[in-house]
PDB file of C-alpha atoms in Angstrom:
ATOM      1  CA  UNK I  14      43.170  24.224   1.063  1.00  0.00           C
ATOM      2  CA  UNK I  15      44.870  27.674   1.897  1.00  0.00           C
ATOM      3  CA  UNK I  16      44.330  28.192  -2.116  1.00  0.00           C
ATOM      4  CA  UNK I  17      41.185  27.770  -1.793  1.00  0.00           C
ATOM      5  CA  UNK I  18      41.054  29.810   0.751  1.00  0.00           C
ATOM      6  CA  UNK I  19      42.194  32.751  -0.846  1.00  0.00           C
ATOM      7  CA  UNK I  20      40.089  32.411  -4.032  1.00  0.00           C
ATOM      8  CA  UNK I  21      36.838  32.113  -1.843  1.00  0.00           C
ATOM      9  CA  UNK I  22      37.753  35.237   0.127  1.00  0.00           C
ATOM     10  CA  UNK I  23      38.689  37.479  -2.963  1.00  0.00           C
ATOM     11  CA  UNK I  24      35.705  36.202  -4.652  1.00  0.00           C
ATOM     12  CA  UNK I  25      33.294  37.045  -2.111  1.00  0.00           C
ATOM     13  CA  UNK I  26      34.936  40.314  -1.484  1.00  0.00           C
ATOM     14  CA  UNK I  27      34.320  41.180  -5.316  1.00  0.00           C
ATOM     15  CA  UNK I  28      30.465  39.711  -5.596  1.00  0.00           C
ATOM     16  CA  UNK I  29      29.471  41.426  -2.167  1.00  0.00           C
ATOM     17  CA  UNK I  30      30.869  44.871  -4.298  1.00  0.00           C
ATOM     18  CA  UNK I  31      29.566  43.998  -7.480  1.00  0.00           C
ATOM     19  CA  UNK I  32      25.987  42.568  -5.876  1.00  0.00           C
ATOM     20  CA  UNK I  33      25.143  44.702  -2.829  1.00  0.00           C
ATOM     21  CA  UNK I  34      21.067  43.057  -2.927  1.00  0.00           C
ATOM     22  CA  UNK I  35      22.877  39.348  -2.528  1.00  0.00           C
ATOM     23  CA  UNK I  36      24.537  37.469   0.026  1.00  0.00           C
ATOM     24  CA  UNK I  37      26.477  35.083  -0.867  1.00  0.00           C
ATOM     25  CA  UNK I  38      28.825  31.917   0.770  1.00  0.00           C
ATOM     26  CA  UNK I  39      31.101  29.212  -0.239  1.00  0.00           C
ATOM     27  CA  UNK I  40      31.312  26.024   0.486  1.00  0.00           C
ATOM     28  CA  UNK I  41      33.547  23.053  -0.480  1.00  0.00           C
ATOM     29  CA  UNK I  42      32.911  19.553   0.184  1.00  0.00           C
ATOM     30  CA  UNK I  43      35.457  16.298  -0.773  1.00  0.00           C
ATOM     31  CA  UNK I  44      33.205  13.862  -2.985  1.00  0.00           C
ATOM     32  CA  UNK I  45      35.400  12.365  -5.362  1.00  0.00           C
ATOM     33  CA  UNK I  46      37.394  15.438  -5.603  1.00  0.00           C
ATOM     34  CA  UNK I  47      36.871  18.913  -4.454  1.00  0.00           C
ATOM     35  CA  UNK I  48      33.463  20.298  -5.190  1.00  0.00           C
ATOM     36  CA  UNK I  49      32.179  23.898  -4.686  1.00  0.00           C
ATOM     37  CA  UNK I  50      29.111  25.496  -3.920  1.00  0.00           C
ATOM     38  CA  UNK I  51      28.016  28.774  -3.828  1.00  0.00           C
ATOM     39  CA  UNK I  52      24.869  29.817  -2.193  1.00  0.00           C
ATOM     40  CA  UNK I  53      23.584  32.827  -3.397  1.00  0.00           C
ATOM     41  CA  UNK I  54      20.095  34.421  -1.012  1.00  0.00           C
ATOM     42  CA  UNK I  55      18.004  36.943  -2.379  1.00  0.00           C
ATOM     43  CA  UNK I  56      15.529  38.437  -0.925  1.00  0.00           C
ATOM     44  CA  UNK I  57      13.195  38.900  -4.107  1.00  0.00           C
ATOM     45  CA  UNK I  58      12.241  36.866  -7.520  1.00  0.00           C
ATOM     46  CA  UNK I  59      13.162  40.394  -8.856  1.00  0.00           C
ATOM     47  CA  UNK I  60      16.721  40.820  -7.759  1.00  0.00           C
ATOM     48  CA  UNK I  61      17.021  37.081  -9.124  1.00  0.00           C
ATOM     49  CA  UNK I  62      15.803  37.750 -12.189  1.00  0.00           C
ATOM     50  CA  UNK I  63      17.586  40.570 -12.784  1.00  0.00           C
ATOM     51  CA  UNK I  64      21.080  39.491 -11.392  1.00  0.00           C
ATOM     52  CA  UNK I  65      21.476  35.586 -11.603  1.00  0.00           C
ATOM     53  CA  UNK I  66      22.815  35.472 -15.413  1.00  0.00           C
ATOM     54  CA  UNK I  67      25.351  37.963 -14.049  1.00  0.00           C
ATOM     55  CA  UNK I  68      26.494  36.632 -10.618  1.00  0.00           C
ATOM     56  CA  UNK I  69      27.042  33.636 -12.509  1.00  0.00           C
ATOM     57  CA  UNK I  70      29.460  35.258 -14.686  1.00  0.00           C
ATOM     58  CA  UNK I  71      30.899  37.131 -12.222  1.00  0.00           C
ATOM     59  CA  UNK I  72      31.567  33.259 -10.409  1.00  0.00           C
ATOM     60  CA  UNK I  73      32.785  31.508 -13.607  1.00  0.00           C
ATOM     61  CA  UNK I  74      35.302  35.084 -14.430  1.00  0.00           C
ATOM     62  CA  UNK I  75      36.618  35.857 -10.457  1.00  0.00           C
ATOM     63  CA  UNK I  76      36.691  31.916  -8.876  1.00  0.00           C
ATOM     64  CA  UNK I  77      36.079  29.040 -11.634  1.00  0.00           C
ATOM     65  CA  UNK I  78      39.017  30.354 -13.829  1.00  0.00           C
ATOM     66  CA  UNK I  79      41.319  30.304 -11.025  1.00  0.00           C
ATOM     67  CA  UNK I  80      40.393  26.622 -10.162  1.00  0.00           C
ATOM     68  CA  UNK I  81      43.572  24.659 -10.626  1.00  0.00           C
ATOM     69  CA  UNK I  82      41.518  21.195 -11.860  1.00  0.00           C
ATOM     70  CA  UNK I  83      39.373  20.013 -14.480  1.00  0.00           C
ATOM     71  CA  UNK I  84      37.168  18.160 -11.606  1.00  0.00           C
ATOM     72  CA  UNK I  85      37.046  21.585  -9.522  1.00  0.00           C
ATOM     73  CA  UNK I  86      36.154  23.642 -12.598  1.00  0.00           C
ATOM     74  CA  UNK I  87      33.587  21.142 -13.437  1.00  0.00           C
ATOM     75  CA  UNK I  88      31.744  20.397 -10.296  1.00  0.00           C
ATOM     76  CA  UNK I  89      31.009  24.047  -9.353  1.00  0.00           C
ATOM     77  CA  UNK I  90      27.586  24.560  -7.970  1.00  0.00           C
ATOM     78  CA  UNK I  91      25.337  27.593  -7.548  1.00  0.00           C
ATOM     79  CA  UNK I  92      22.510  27.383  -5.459  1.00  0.00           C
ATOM     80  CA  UNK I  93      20.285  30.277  -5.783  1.00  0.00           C
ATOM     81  CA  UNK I  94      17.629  30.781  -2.242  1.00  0.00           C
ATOM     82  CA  UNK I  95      14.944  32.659  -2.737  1.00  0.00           C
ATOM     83  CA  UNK I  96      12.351  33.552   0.100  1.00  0.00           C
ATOM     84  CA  UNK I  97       9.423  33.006  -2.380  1.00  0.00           C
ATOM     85  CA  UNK I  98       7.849  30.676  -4.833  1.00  0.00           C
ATOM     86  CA  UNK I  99       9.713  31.441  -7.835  1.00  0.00           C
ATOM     87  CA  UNK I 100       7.745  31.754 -11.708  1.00  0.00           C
ATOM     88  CA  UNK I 101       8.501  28.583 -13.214  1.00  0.00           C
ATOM     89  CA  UNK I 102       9.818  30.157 -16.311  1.00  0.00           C
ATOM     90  CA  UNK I 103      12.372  32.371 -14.542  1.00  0.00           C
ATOM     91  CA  UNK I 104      12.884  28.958 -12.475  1.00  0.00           C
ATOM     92  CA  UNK I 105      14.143  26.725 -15.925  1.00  0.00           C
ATOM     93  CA  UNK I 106      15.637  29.269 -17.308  1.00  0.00           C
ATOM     94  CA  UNK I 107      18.218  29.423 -14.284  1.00  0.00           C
ATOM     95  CA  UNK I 108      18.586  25.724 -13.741  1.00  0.00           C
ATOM     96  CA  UNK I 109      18.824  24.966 -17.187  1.00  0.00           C
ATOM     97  CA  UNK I 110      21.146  27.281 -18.525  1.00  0.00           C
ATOM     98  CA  UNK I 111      24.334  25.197 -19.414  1.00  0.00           C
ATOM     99  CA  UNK I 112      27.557  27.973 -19.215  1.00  0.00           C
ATOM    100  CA  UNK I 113      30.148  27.338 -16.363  1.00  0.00           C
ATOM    101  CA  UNK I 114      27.819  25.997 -13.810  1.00  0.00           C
ATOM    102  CA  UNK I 115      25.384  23.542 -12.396  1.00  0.00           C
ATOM    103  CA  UNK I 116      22.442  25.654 -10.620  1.00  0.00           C
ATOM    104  CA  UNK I 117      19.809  24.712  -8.365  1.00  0.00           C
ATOM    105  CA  UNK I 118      17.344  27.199  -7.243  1.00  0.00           C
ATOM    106  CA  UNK I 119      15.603  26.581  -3.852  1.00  0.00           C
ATOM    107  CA  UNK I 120      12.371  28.142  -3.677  1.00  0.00           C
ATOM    108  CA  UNK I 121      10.675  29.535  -0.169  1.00  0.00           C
ATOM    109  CA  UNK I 122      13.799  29.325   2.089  1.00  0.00           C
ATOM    110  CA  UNK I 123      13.290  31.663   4.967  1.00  0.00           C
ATOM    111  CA  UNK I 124      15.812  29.806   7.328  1.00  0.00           C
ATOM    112  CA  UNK I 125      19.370  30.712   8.432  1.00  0.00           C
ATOM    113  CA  UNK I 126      21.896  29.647   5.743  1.00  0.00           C
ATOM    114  CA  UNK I 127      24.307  27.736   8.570  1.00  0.00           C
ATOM    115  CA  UNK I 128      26.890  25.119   7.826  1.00  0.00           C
ATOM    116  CA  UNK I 129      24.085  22.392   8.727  1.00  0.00           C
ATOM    117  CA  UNK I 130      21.731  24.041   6.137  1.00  0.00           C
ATOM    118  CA  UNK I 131      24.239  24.484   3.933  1.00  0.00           C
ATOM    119  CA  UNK I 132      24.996  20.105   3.736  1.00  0.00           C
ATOM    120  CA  UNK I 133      21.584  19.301   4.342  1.00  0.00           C
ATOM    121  CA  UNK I 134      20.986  21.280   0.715  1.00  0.00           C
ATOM    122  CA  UNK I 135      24.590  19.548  -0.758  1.00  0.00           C
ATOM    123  CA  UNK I 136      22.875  16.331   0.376  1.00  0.00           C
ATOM    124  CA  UNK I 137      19.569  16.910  -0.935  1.00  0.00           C
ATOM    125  CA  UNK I 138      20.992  17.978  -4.554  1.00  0.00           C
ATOM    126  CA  UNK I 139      24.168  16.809  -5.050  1.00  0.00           C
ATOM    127  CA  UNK I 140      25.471  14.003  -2.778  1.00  0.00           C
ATOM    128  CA  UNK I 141      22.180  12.276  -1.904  1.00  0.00           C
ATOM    129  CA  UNK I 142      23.732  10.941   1.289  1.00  0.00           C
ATOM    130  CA  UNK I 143      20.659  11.067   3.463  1.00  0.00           C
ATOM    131  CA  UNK I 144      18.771   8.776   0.609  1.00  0.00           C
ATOM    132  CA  UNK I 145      17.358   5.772   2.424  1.00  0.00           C
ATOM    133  CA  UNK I 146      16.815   3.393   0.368  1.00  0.00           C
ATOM    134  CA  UNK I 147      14.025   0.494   1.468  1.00  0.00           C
ATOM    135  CA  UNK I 148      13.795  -2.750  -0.448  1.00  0.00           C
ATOM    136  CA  UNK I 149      10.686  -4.391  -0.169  1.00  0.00           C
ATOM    137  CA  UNK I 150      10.294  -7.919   1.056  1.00  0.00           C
ATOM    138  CA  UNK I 151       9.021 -10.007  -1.506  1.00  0.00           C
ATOM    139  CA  UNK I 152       5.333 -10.607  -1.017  1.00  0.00           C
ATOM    140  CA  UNK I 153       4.755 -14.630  -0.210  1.00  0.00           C
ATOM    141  CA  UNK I 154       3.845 -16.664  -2.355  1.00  0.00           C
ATOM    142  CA  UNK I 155       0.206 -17.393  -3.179  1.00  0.00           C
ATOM    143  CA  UNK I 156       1.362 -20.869  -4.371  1.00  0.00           C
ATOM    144  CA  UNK I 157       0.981 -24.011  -1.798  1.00  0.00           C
ATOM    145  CA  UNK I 158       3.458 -27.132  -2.488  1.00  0.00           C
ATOM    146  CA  UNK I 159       1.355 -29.776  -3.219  1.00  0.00           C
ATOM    147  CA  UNK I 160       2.469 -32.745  -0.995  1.00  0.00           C
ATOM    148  CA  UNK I 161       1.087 -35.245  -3.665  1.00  0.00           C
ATOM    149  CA  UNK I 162       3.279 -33.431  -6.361  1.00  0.00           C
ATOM    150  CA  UNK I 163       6.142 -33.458  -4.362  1.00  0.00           C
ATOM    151  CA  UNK I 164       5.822 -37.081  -3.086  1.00  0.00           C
ATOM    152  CA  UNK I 165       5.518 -38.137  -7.137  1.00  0.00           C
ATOM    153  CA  UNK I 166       8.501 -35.681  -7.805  1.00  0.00           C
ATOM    154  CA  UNK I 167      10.924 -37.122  -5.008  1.00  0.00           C
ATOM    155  CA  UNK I 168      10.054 -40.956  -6.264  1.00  0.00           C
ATOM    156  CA  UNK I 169      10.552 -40.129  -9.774  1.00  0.00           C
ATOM    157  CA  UNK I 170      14.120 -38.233  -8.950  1.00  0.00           C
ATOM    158  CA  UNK I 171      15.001 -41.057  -6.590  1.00  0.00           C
ATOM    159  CA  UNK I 172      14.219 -43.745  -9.278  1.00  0.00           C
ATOM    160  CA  UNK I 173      17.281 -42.030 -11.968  1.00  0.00           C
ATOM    161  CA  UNK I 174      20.827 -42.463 -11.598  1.00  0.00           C
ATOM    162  CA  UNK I 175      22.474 -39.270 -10.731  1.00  0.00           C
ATOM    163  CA  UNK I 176      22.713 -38.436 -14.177  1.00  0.00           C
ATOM    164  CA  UNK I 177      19.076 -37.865 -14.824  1.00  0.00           C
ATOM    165  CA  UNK I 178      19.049 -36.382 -11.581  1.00  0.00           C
ATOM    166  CA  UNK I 179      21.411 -33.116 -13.238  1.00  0.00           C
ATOM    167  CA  UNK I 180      20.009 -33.031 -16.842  1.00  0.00           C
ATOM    168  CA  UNK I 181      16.061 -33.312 -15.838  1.00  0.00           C
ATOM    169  CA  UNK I 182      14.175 -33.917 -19.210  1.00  0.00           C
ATOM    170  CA  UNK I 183      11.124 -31.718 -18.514  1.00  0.00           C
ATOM    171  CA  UNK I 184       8.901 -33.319 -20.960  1.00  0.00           C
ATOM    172  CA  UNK I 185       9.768 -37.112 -19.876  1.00  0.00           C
ATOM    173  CA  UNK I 186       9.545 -35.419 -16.248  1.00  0.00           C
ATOM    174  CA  UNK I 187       5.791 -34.207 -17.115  1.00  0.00           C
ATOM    175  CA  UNK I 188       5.017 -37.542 -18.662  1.00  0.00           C
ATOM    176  CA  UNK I 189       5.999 -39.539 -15.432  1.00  0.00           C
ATOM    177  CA  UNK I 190       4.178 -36.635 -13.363  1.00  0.00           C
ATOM    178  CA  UNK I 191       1.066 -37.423 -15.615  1.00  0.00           C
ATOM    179  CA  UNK I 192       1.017 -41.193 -15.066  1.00  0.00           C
ATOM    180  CA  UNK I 193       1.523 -41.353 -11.894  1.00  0.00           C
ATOM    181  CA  UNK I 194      -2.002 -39.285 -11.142  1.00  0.00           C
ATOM    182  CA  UNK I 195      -3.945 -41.384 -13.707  1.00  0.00           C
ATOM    183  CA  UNK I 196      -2.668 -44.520 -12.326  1.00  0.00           C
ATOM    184  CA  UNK I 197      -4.007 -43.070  -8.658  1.00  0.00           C
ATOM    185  CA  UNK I 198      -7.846 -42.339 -10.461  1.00  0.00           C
TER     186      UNK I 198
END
């Protein structure tokens, strides 16, 4: 943790000199193995579109290389707010650009960027531990037992030995079913 520590403060220190227009804060979370994320607030779709590729680097060169672990290194996340509806284009081209980093941008944020905002968005993106998931109770059948059927059924079962009564032959089982209603006409 204290190595951790240190890497997040020096790496802040260095992205709040190299990126005066950002803020930007760490957070680490144990799922599986350490995980990172790095929440990075503009206050314009221009200042992200003109510094994302480049805070990104500037994450990956002064914090990711210093990560001791494959699994750190790996699961590094940068979430990039943004107070407005970002262009869609700008928008892929962010979250789908594949070097050192997962990144998520959340569009229209104009809250405070607490601890509780912070997990709610690790939750919501990462995690998915406020997913509730409902399973629906099957619907009831539309099918009524017949009491006829199941009168014929139970004599018919109760006439085998308990060997027909495991190995049902369907067809000689239909057959039986069969006679039993014309013999009742």
């Amino acid at each position: 943790m204290e190595q951790y520590l240190i890497l997040r403060n020096k790496a802040i220190e260095i992205l709040k000199d190299l990126f005066p227009g950002a803020t930007v804060e760490f957070h680490r979370i144990e799922y599986g193995g350490w995980v990172t994320t790095v929440f990075v607030r503009f206050e314009s779709d221009e200042l992200i579109q003109l510094l994302w590729e480049e805070i990104s680097n500037a994450v990956a060169l002064y914090y990711q290389t210093k990560i001791e672990t494959d699994f750190e290194r790996w699961n590094l996340y940068l979430f990039y707010l943004s107070k407005q509806k970002m262009e869609k284009g700008l928008k892929y081209r962010i979250e789908n650009d594949p070097i050192s980093s997962r990144k998520i941008v959340i569009e229209e944020f104009n809250g405070a960027l607490d601890r509780g905002k912070m997990e709610e968005i690790i939750s919501n993106h990462i995690t998915n531990s406020s997913l509730t998931i409902n399973t629906p109770q099957p619907a009831p059948s539309p099918f009524v037992q017949d009491q006829a059927i199941t009168a014929v059924l139970n004599k018919i079962l109760a006439d085998g030995d308990d060997k027909k009564k495991k190995a049902i032959d369907y067809d000689d089982l239909l057959k039986k079913i069969e006679r039993s209603f014309k013999d009742e006409i």
